[in-house]
Amino acid sequence: MRKGRKFLHVLPQDGGESLTTSFLLFSGWLLGYFQIEIDLEDQEKTTFTCPFGTFAYRRMPFGLCNALATFQRCMLSIFSDMVERIMEVFMDDITVYGGSYEECLLHLEVVLQRCIEKDLVLNWEKCHFMVQQGIVLGHIISKNGIEVDKAKVELIVKLPPLTNVKGIRQFLGHAGFYRRFIKDFSKISKPLCELLVKDAKFVWDEKCQKSFEELKQFLTTAPIVRAPNWKLPFEVMCDASDLAMGAVLGQREDGKPYVIYYASKTLKRLKELHNY
């Protein structure tokens, strides 16, 4: 079976402008992958053996190399005329939105009708109707913008000093998930990243502890990232040092600046500064 190369639909890179509306409906699929039938000729490729005999799947199970991309492609195909207009699809979750209560109800009716037509089943227990904020892919989405999920951040903040490379990778993975909210993330995390270099001796010094504490502090005070207003001009602020370079994308509303996106990158050598 050829491995699929279809990308996965993620949180909108424009800052989630489409989701930052007044009313939202959050909903999850009930059967997930099992709602997709496997072609009869391909069912034998899913064969497995257990004490009770040899069996093959008739519907797509979780774990197949192409399952993620196939499911996402299927959902985008079903809702192709609605995505980024009245709804978003993130794997087994959908988000229907509207600028007003009445508009959201109208969009909900259209989406549910499509689900009926395609025999898609929703999980009632995971549905949240007519809310004004909710969690999408680890981010809190509301009309104010996008912000970090405080519950996830609390777990990160409670972590003790790290003692091995595995712990550093896990911490940077969790913290890096929210790097768009942290100014100069690459520069701040550099002491920790240096411990991940091959054959590097693990020494948890003051620089590492400072980096560790600063990242946790910035996560707890991360600003709400607003969606861009395409009618207003954009502002880009850039800076660089011997260690890293960073940029901030923002706009001004009534003369007051606000952040849309933070970006940063670590420099391995000083001469690399001239390549950008």
Tab-separated table of C-alpha atoms in Angstrom:
chain	number	residue	atom	x	y	z
A	1	MET	CA	0.000	0.000	0.000
A	2	ARG	CA	1.505	3.318	-1.061
A	3	LYS	CA	1.861	5.746	1.791
A	4	GLY	CA	-0.358	8.794	1.409
A	5	ARG	CA	1.184	12.257	1.314
A	6	LYS	CA	-1.947	14.242	2.057
A	7	PHE	CA	-1.250	16.938	4.643
A	8	LEU	CA	-3.337	17.169	7.761
A	9	HIS	CA	-5.602	20.163	8.162
A	10	VAL	CA	-4.433	22.128	11.194
A	11	LEU	CA	-5.353	25.261	13.089
A	12	PRO	CA	-5.664	28.036	10.491
A	13	GLN	CA	-2.328	29.758	9.987
A	14	ASP	CA	-4.029	33.119	9.549
A	15	GLY	CA	-4.483	33.184	13.297
A	16	GLY	CA	-7.862	31.493	13.243
A	17	GLU	CA	-9.808	34.455	11.938
A	18	SER	CA	-12.672	32.250	10.779
A	19	LEU	CA	-13.080	30.726	14.235
A	20	THR	CA	-12.928	33.930	16.246
A	21	THR	CA	-16.599	34.729	15.822
A	22	SER	CA	-19.377	35.254	18.340
A	23	PHE	CA	-20.997	31.809	18.478
A	24	LEU	CA	-19.482	28.358	18.070
A	25	LEU	CA	-20.622	24.764	18.005
A	26	PHE	CA	-18.069	22.118	18.909
A	27	SER	CA	-18.820	18.576	17.882
A	28	GLY	CA	-16.988	15.227	17.705
A	29	TRP	CA	-17.473	12.129	15.589
A	30	LEU	CA	-18.809	9.009	17.289
A	31	LEU	CA	-17.326	6.188	15.231
A	32	GLY	CA	-14.387	8.017	13.719
A	33	TYR	CA	-12.375	5.926	11.318
A	34	PHE	CA	-14.866	3.064	11.453
A	35	GLN	CA	-17.272	5.190	9.416
A	36	ILE	CA	-15.049	4.651	6.370
A	37	GLU	CA	-15.423	1.357	4.512
A	38	ILE	CA	-12.370	-0.474	3.154
A	39	ASP	CA	-12.528	-1.578	-0.461
A	40	LEU	CA	-13.169	-5.326	-0.725
A	41	GLU	CA	-9.910	-5.872	-2.615
A	42	ASP	CA	-7.914	-4.113	0.106
A	43	GLN	CA	-9.464	-5.770	3.145
A	44	GLU	CA	-6.979	-8.650	3.069
A	45	LYS	CA	-4.172	-6.132	3.629
A	46	THR	CA	-5.524	-5.532	7.145
A	47	THR	CA	-5.474	-9.229	8.077
A	48	PHE	CA	-4.401	-10.095	11.620
A	49	THR	CA	-4.202	-13.342	13.586
A	50	CYS	CA	-5.363	-13.957	17.142
A	51	PRO	CA	-6.145	-17.056	19.261
A	52	PHE	CA	-9.647	-17.129	17.778
A	53	GLY	CA	-8.535	-17.216	14.147
A	54	THR	CA	-7.547	-14.932	11.283
A	55	PHE	CA	-9.590	-11.836	10.568
A	56	ALA	CA	-9.551	-8.733	8.374
A	57	TYR	CA	-11.111	-5.313	8.854
A	58	ARG	CA	-14.064	-4.267	6.727
A	59	ARG	CA	-13.861	-0.713	8.000
A	60	MET	CA	-10.792	1.441	8.497
A	61	PRO	CA	-9.194	0.953	11.938
A	62	PHE	CA	-6.948	3.334	13.800
A	63	GLY	CA	-3.251	2.622	13.262
A	64	LEU	CA	-2.987	2.130	9.495
A	65	CYS	CA	-0.251	4.277	7.956
A	66	ASN	CA	-2.742	6.062	5.703
A	67	ALA	CA	-5.632	6.226	8.174
A	68	LEU	CA	-5.050	9.812	9.327
A	69	ALA	CA	-4.672	11.266	5.850
A	70	THR	CA	-7.518	9.158	4.449
A	71	PHE	CA	-9.933	10.235	7.168
A	72	GLN	CA	-8.986	13.891	6.824
A	73	ARG	CA	-9.269	13.738	3.028
A	74	CYS	CA	-12.704	12.159	3.360
A	75	MET	CA	-13.966	14.808	5.777
A	76	LEU	CA	-12.627	17.660	3.648
A	77	SER	CA	-14.252	16.124	0.594
A	78	ILE	CA	-17.636	15.839	2.311
A	79	PHE	CA	-17.566	19.420	3.617
A	80	SER	CA	-15.459	20.985	0.842
A	81	ASP	CA	-18.010	23.730	0.142
A	82	MET	CA	-18.319	24.634	3.835
A	83	VAL	CA	-14.762	24.541	5.207
A	84	GLU	CA	-13.393	28.003	6.054
A	85	ARG	CA	-16.802	29.471	5.228
A	86	ILE	CA	-19.107	28.244	7.993
A	87	MET	CA	-17.044	25.496	9.648
A	88	GLU	CA	-13.624	23.913	10.203
A	89	VAL	CA	-12.692	20.226	10.206
A	90	PHE	CA	-9.876	18.965	12.428
A	91	MET	CA	-9.668	15.191	12.047
A	92	ASP	CA	-12.580	13.763	14.071
A	93	ASP	CA	-13.770	17.153	15.326
A	94	ILE	CA	-15.770	19.808	13.542
A	95	THR	CA	-16.395	23.400	14.546
A	96	VAL	CA	-19.381	25.292	13.168
A	97	TYR	CA	-19.388	29.048	13.712
A	98	GLY	CA	-21.410	32.161	13.014
A	99	GLY	CA	-21.387	35.874	13.711
A	100	SER	CA	-24.716	35.729	15.528
A	101	TYR	CA	-26.918	33.202	17.318
A	102	GLU	CA	-29.320	32.949	14.385
A	103	GLU	CA	-26.521	32.616	11.836
A	104	CYS	CA	-24.857	29.846	13.828
A	105	LEU	CA	-28.156	27.932	14.026
A	106	LEU	CA	-28.569	28.234	10.270
A	107	HIS	CA	-25.036	26.937	9.664
A	108	LEU	CA	-25.626	24.092	12.112
A	109	GLU	CA	-28.723	23.017	10.202
A	110	VAL	CA	-26.763	22.924	6.934
A	111	VAL	CA	-23.936	20.857	8.465
A	112	LEU	CA	-26.293	18.382	10.144
A	113	GLN	CA	-28.179	17.920	6.884
A	114	ARG	CA	-24.890	17.021	5.186
A	115	CYS	CA	-24.141	14.528	7.977
A	116	ILE	CA	-27.525	12.892	7.387
A	117	GLU	CA	-26.889	12.692	3.644
A	118	LYS	CA	-23.486	11.035	4.175
A	119	ASP	CA	-24.550	8.781	7.079
A	120	LEU	CA	-22.116	10.378	9.529
A	121	VAL	CA	-22.760	9.782	13.229
A	122	LEU	CA	-21.943	12.379	15.892
A	123	ASN	CA	-21.126	11.798	19.540
A	124	TRP	CA	-23.832	13.629	21.474
A	125	GLU	CA	-21.794	13.607	24.711
A	126	LYS	CA	-18.959	15.496	23.025
A	127	CYS	CA	-21.144	18.133	21.402
A	128	HIS	CA	-21.195	21.672	22.800
A	129	PHE	CA	-23.853	23.930	21.320
A	130	MET	CA	-23.929	27.717	21.045
A	131	VAL	CA	-20.902	28.457	23.208
A	132	GLN	CA	-18.787	31.583	22.913
A	133	GLN	CA	-15.445	29.911	23.519
A	134	GLY	CA	-14.030	26.405	23.402
A	135	ILE	CA	-10.879	24.325	23.020
A	136	VAL	CA	-9.694	23.459	19.507
A	137	LEU	CA	-6.428	21.544	19.071
A	138	GLY	CA	-5.129	22.591	22.465
A	139	HIS	CA	-5.994	26.275	21.979
A	140	ILE	CA	-8.820	28.288	23.522
A	141	ILE	CA	-10.742	29.952	20.693
A	142	SER	CA	-13.105	32.882	21.204
A	143	LYS	CA	-14.062	36.169	19.563
A	144	ASN	CA	-11.102	37.732	21.404
A	145	GLY	CA	-8.603	35.534	19.572
A	146	ILE	CA	-6.495	32.462	20.327
A	147	GLU	CA	-4.843	31.714	23.663
A	148	VAL	CA	-3.103	28.826	25.388
A	149	ASP	CA	-5.072	26.132	27.178
A	150	LYS	CA	-4.506	26.949	30.851
A	151	ALA	CA	-5.076	23.332	31.903
A	152	LYS	CA	-2.203	22.123	29.722
A	153	VAL	CA	0.052	24.979	30.809
A	154	GLU	CA	-0.514	24.178	34.495
A	155	LEU	CA	0.869	20.679	33.938
A	156	ILE	CA	3.980	22.118	32.288
A	157	VAL	CA	4.528	24.722	35.012
A	158	LYS	CA	4.466	22.066	37.747
A	159	LEU	CA	7.356	20.135	36.183
A	160	PRO	CA	10.489	19.854	38.399
A	161	PRO	CA	14.006	20.540	37.011
A	162	LEU	CA	14.804	18.130	34.194
A	163	THR	CA	17.319	15.329	34.723
A	164	ASN	CA	17.795	13.722	31.308
A	165	VAL	CA	17.617	14.281	27.560
A	166	LYS	CA	14.245	12.557	27.273
A	167	GLY	CA	12.736	14.998	29.746
A	168	ILE	CA	14.124	17.973	27.820
A	169	ARG	CA	12.672	16.687	24.548
A	170	GLN	CA	9.277	16.245	26.146
A	171	PHE	CA	9.351	19.686	27.777
A	172	LEU	CA	10.447	21.466	24.593
A	173	GLY	CA	7.797	19.540	22.683
A	174	HIS	CA	5.031	20.729	25.008
A	175	ALA	CA	6.368	24.283	25.301
A	176	GLY	CA	7.127	24.475	21.580
A	177	PHE	CA	3.494	23.706	20.820
A	178	TYR	CA	2.752	27.231	22.067
A	179	ARG	CA	5.848	28.943	20.657
A	180	ARG	CA	3.694	31.258	18.541
A	181	PHE	CA	2.710	32.943	21.826
A	182	ILE	CA	6.266	33.358	23.172
A	183	LYS	CA	8.531	36.139	22.002
A	184	ASP	CA	12.135	34.975	21.287
A	185	PHE	CA	11.250	31.344	22.011
A	186	SER	CA	14.316	30.002	20.163
A	187	LYS	CA	16.683	32.341	21.992
A	188	ILE	CA	15.239	31.516	25.401
A	189	SER	CA	15.265	27.754	24.786
A	190	LYS	CA	18.802	27.632	23.316
A	191	PRO	CA	20.542	26.408	26.535
A	192	LEU	CA	18.108	23.483	26.673
A	193	CYS	CA	18.460	22.741	22.966
A	194	GLU	CA	22.244	22.547	23.326
A	195	LEU	CA	21.816	19.570	25.660
A	196	LEU	CA	20.126	17.696	22.809
A	197	VAL	CA	23.208	17.863	20.584
A	198	LYS	CA	24.718	14.458	19.847
A	199	ASP	CA	27.423	13.407	22.352
A	200	ALA	CA	26.779	16.533	24.457
A	201	LYS	CA	27.419	16.060	28.172
A	202	PHE	CA	24.279	16.537	30.237
A	203	VAL	CA	24.976	19.356	32.684
A	204	TRP	CA	22.004	21.168	34.182
A	205	ASP	CA	23.568	24.536	34.992
A	206	GLU	CA	22.208	27.980	35.866
A	207	LYS	CA	21.596	28.851	32.205
A	208	CYS	CA	19.447	25.758	31.745
A	209	GLN	CA	17.503	26.444	34.926
A	210	LYS	CA	16.936	30.063	33.882
A	211	SER	CA	15.747	28.979	30.434
A	212	PHE	CA	13.455	26.385	32.017
A	213	GLU	CA	11.894	28.891	34.419
A	214	GLU	CA	11.536	31.643	31.813
A	215	LEU	CA	9.683	29.396	29.391
A	216	LYS	CA	7.276	28.326	32.119
A	217	GLN	CA	6.760	31.951	33.132
A	218	PHE	CA	6.068	33.069	29.561
A	219	LEU	CA	3.562	30.243	29.117
A	220	THR	CA	1.556	31.403	32.121
A	221	THR	CA	1.554	35.017	30.909
A	222	ALA	CA	1.163	34.330	27.179
A	223	PRO	CA	-0.934	37.005	25.441
A	224	ILE	CA	-4.114	36.388	23.495
A	225	VAL	CA	-3.097	36.182	19.842
A	226	ARG	CA	-5.649	38.008	17.743
A	227	ALA	CA	-6.743	37.174	14.236
A	228	PRO	CA	-5.552	39.513	11.480
A	229	ASN	CA	-7.803	42.255	10.180
A	230	TRP	CA	-7.230	42.228	6.426
A	231	LYS	CA	-8.522	45.793	6.133
A	232	LEU	CA	-5.689	47.156	8.294
A	233	PRO	CA	-1.964	47.427	7.448
A	234	PHE	CA	0.455	44.930	8.988
A	235	GLU	CA	3.573	45.674	11.012
A	236	VAL	CA	6.615	43.391	11.145
A	237	MET	CA	9.268	43.938	13.804
A	238	CYS	CA	12.541	42.021	13.433
A	239	ASP	CA	15.636	41.617	15.577
A	240	ALA	CA	18.697	39.363	15.610
A	241	SER	CA	21.680	38.521	17.794
A	242	ASP	CA	24.624	36.141	17.607
A	243	LEU	CA	22.402	33.387	18.989
A	244	ALA	CA	19.015	33.796	17.335
A	245	MET	CA	16.707	35.987	15.335
A	246	GLY	CA	13.057	36.769	15.827
A	247	ALA	CA	10.097	38.606	14.386
A	248	VAL	CA	6.675	39.806	15.477
A	249	LEU	CA	3.719	40.197	13.146
A	250	GLY	CA	1.159	42.655	14.422
A	251	GLN	CA	-1.348	45.390	13.687
A	252	ARG	CA	-2.763	48.481	15.349
A	253	GLU	CA	-6.372	49.155	16.227
A	254	ASP	CA	-7.269	52.657	17.389
A	255	GLY	CA	-3.549	53.294	17.726
A	256	LYS	CA	-3.025	50.349	20.084
A	257	PRO	CA	-0.690	47.553	18.863
A	258	TYR	CA	-1.575	43.879	19.201
A	259	VAL	CA	0.260	40.657	18.348
A	260	ILE	CA	-0.794	38.233	15.634
A	261	TYR	CA	2.209	35.914	15.554
A	262	TYR	CA	5.671	35.447	17.097
A	263	ALA	CA	8.422	33.697	15.109
A	264	SER	CA	12.034	32.914	16.034
A	265	LYS	CA	14.949	30.784	14.907
A	266	THR	CA	18.226	29.745	16.542
A	267	LEU	CA	21.495	30.437	14.707
A	268	LYS	CA	24.144	27.721	14.882
A	269	ARG	CA	27.027	29.930	13.797
A	270	LEU	CA	27.573	33.659	13.637
A	271	LYS	CA	28.152	33.517	9.893
A	272	GLU	CA	24.661	32.102	9.401
A	273	LEU	CA	23.363	35.524	10.326
A	274	HIS	CA	24.468	36.762	6.897
A	275	ASN	CA	22.497	34.065	5.077
A	276	TYR	CA	19.110	35.503	6.073
